[in-house]
Tab-separated table of C-alpha atoms in Angstrom:
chain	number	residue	atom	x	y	z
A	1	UNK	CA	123.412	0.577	27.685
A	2	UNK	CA	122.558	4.103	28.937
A	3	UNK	CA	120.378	5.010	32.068
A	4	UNK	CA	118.850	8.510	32.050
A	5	UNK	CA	116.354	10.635	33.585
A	6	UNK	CA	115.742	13.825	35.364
A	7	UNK	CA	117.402	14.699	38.374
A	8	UNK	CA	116.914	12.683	42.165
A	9	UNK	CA	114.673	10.084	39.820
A	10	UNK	CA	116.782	7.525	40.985
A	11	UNK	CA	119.698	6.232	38.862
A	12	UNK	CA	121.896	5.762	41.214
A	13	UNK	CA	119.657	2.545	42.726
A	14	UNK	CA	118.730	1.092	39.298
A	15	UNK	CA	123.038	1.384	38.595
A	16	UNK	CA	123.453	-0.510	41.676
A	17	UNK	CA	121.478	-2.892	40.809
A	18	UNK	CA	122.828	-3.611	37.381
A	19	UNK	CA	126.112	-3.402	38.662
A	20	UNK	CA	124.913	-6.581	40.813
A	21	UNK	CA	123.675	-8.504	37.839
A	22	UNK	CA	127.282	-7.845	36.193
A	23	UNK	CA	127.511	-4.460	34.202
A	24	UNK	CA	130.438	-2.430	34.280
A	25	UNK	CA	129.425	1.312	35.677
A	26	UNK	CA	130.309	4.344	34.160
A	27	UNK	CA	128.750	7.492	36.199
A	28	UNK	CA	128.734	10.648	33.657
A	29	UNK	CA	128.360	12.960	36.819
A	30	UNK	CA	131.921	11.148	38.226
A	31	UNK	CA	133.445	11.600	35.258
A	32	UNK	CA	132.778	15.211	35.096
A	33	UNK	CA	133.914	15.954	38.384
A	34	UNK	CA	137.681	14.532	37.402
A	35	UNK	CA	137.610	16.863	34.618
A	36	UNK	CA	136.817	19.795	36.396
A	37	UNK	CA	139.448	19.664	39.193
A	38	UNK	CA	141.292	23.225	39.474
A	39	UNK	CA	143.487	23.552	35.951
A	40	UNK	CA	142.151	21.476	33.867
A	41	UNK	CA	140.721	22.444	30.814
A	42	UNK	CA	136.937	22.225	31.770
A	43	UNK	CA	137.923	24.175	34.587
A	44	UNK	CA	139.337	26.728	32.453
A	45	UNK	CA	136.430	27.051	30.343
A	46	UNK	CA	133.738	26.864	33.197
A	47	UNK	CA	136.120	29.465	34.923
A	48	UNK	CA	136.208	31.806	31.301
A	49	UNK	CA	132.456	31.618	30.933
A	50	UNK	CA	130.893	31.821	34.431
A	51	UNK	CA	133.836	33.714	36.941
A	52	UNK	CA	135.360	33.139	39.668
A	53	UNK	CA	132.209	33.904	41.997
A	54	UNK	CA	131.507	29.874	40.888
A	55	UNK	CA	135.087	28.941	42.690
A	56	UNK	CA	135.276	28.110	46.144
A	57	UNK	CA	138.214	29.422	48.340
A	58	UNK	CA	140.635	26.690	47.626
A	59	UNK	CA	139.823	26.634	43.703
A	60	UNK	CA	137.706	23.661	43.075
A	61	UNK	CA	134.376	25.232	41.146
A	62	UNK	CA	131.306	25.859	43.794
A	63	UNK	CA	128.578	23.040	42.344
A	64	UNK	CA	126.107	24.570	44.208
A	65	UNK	CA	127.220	28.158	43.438
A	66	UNK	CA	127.370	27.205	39.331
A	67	UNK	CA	124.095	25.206	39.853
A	68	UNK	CA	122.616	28.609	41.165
A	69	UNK	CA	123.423	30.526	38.294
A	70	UNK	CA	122.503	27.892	35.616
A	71	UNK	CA	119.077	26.762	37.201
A	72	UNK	CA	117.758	30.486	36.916
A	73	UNK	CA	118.956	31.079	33.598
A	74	UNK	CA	118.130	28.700	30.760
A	75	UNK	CA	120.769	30.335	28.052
A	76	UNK	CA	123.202	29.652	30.932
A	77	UNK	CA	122.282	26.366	31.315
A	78	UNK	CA	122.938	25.821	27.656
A	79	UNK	CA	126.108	27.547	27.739
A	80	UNK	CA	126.694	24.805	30.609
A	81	UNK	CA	126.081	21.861	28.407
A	82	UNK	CA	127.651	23.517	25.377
A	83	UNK	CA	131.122	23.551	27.131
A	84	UNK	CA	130.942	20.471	29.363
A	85	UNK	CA	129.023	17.828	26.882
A	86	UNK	CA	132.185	17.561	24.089
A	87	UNK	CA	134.444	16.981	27.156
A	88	UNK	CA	132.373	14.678	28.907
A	89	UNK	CA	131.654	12.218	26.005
A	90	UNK	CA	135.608	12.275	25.268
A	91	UNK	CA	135.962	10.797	28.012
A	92	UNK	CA	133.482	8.050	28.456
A	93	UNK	CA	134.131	6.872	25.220
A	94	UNK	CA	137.612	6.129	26.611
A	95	UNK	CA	135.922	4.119	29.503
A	96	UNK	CA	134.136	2.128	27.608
A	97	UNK	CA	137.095	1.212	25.428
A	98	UNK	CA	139.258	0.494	28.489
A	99	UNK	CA	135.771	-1.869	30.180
A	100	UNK	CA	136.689	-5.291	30.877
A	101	UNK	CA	132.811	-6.620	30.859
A	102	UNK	CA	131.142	-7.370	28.219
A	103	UNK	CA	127.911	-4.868	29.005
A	104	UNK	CA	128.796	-1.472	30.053
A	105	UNK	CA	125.675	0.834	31.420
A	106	UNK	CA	126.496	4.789	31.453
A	107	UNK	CA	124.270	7.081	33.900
A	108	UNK	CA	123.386	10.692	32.261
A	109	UNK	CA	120.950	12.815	32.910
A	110	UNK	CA	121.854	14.298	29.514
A	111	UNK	CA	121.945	11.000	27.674
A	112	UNK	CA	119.876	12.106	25.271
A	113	UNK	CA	120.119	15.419	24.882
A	114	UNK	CA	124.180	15.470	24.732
A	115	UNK	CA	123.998	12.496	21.761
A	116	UNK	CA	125.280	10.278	24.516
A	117	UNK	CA	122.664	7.935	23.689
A	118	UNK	CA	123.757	7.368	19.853
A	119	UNK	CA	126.559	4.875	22.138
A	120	UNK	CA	124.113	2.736	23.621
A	121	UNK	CA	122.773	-0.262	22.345
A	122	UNK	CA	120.035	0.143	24.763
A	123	UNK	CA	118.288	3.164	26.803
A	124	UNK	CA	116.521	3.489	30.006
A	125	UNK	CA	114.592	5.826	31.701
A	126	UNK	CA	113.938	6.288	35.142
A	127	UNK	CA	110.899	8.212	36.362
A	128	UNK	CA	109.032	9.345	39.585
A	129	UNK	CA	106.765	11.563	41.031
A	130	UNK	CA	107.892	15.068	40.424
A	131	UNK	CA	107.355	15.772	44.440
A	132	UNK	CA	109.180	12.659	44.972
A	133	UNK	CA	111.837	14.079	42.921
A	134	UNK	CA	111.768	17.683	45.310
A	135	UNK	CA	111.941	15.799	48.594
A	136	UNK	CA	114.549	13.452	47.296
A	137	UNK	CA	116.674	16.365	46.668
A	138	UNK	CA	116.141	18.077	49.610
A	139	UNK	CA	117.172	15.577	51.622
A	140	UNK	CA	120.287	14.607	49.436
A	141	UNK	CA	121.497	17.877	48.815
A	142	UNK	CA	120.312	19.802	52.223
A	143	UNK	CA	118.963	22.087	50.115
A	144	UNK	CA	115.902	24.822	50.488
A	145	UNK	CA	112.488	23.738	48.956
A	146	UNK	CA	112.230	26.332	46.461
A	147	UNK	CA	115.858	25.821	45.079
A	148	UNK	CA	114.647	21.848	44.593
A	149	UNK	CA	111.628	22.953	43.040
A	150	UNK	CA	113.686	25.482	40.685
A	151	UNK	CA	116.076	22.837	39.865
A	152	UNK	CA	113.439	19.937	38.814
A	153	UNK	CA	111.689	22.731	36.854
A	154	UNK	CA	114.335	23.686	34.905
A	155	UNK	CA	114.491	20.349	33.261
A	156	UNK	CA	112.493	18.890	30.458
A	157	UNK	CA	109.638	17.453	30.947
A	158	UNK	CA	110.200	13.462	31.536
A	159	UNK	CA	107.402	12.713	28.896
A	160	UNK	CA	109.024	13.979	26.046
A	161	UNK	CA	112.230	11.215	26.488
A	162	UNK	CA	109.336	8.053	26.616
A	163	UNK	CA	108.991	7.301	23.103
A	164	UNK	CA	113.288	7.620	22.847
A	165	UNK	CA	114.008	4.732	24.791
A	166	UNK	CA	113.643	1.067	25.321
A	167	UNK	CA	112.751	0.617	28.705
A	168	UNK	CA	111.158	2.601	31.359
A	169	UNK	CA	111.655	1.691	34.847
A	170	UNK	CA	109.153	3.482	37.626
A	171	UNK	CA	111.091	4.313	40.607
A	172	UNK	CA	108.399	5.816	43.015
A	173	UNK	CA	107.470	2.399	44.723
A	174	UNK	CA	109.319	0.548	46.904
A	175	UNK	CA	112.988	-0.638	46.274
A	176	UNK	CA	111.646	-4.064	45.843
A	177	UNK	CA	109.336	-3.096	43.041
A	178	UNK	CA	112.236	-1.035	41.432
A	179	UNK	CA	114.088	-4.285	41.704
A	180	UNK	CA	111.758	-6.234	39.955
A	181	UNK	CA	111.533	-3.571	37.055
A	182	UNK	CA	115.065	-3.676	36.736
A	183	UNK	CA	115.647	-7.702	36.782
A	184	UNK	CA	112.829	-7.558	34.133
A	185	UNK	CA	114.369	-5.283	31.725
A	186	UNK	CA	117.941	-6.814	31.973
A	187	UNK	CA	116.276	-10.018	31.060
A	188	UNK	CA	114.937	-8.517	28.113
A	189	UNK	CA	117.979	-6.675	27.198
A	190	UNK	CA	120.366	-9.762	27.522
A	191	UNK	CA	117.562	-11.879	25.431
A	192	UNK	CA	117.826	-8.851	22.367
A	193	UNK	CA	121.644	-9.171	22.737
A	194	UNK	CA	121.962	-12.376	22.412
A	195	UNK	CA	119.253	-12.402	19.311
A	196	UNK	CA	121.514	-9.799	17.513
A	197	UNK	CA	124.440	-11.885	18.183
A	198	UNK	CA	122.918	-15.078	16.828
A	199	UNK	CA	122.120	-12.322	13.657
A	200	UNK	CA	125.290	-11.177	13.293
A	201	UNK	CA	127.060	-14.834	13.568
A	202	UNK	CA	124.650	-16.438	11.113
């Protein structure tokens, strides 16, 4: 299964939580920090494309420095997900191959738009408030206000991914109402896989 949405939405709690009920986790965001440590080729390419003002003092690339430059600049921003989405897939395929469970659940903000989802078997989304989204960041990141607001803003609207997925879980209430979303939809996505199953076998 896949678990999108826009960023500080809240992915991270409704992975938890299906990592309790039993899914394997793969996080795409983990995945491409391995494959941009200094040398590799992502970090080659991200180097090529953007400079070295995006590389800190001991080589690793700047996140926050990259994030400034992409965030401002929408052909950037493509150019970002140009060179990092081929890589990025690569190498979640090859997690899933290697999972031991039998339900794996991949967190992407790009799900969608990288063709991520064409893996899945299921799709979620995970929405909030959009100020929820700002102060979520702000907090997380210790960022300023207006480079949360630019950030959340330079995403597509959350609207447009409703009628591409399965399930949508509403994160802006309280962890115990996220919960309840969450147990809900599992239930309904182990009672379609074992359906298809029963299919399959008969």
């Amino acid at each position: 299964m896949g678990v999108t949405g826009n960023i500080a939405c809240g992915k991270t709690t409704i992975m938890r939580l299906l990592g309790e009920f039993g899914a394997d986790l793969i996080d795409a965001d983990a995945v491409y920090h391995e494959l941009i440590a200094p040398w590799r080729p992502l970090w080659q390419a991200l180097r090529e494309r953007f400079g070295d003002d995006i590389l800190g003092s001991d080589g690793t690339i700047d996140r926050r420095a990259l994030g400034a430059i992409v965030f401002s600049d929408p052909a950037a921003l493509a150019d970002l997900d140009r060179v990092t989405h081929p890589a990025i897939i690569c190498a979640i395929r090859e997690q899933i191959r290697d999972a031991r469970r039998p339900v794996i659940a991949v967190d992407a903000v790009k799900l969608i738009e990288s063709g991520m989802a064409s893996l899945c078997t299921s799709v979620w989304l995970v929405t909030c408030d959009r100020e929820q989204q700002i102060d979520r960041l702000i907090e997380r990141n210790e960022m300023p206000r207006v480079e949360a607001e630019r950030r959340v803003h330079a995403q597509p609207p959350i609207e447009s991914k409703r009628d591409l997925v399965d399930e949508v879980i509403d994160n802006s209430g309280s962890v115990d109402e996220t919960r309840r979303q969450v147990l809900a939809a599992w239930d309904r996505f182990l009672t379609r896989a074992s359906k298809s199953k029963s299919r399959s076998s008969g």
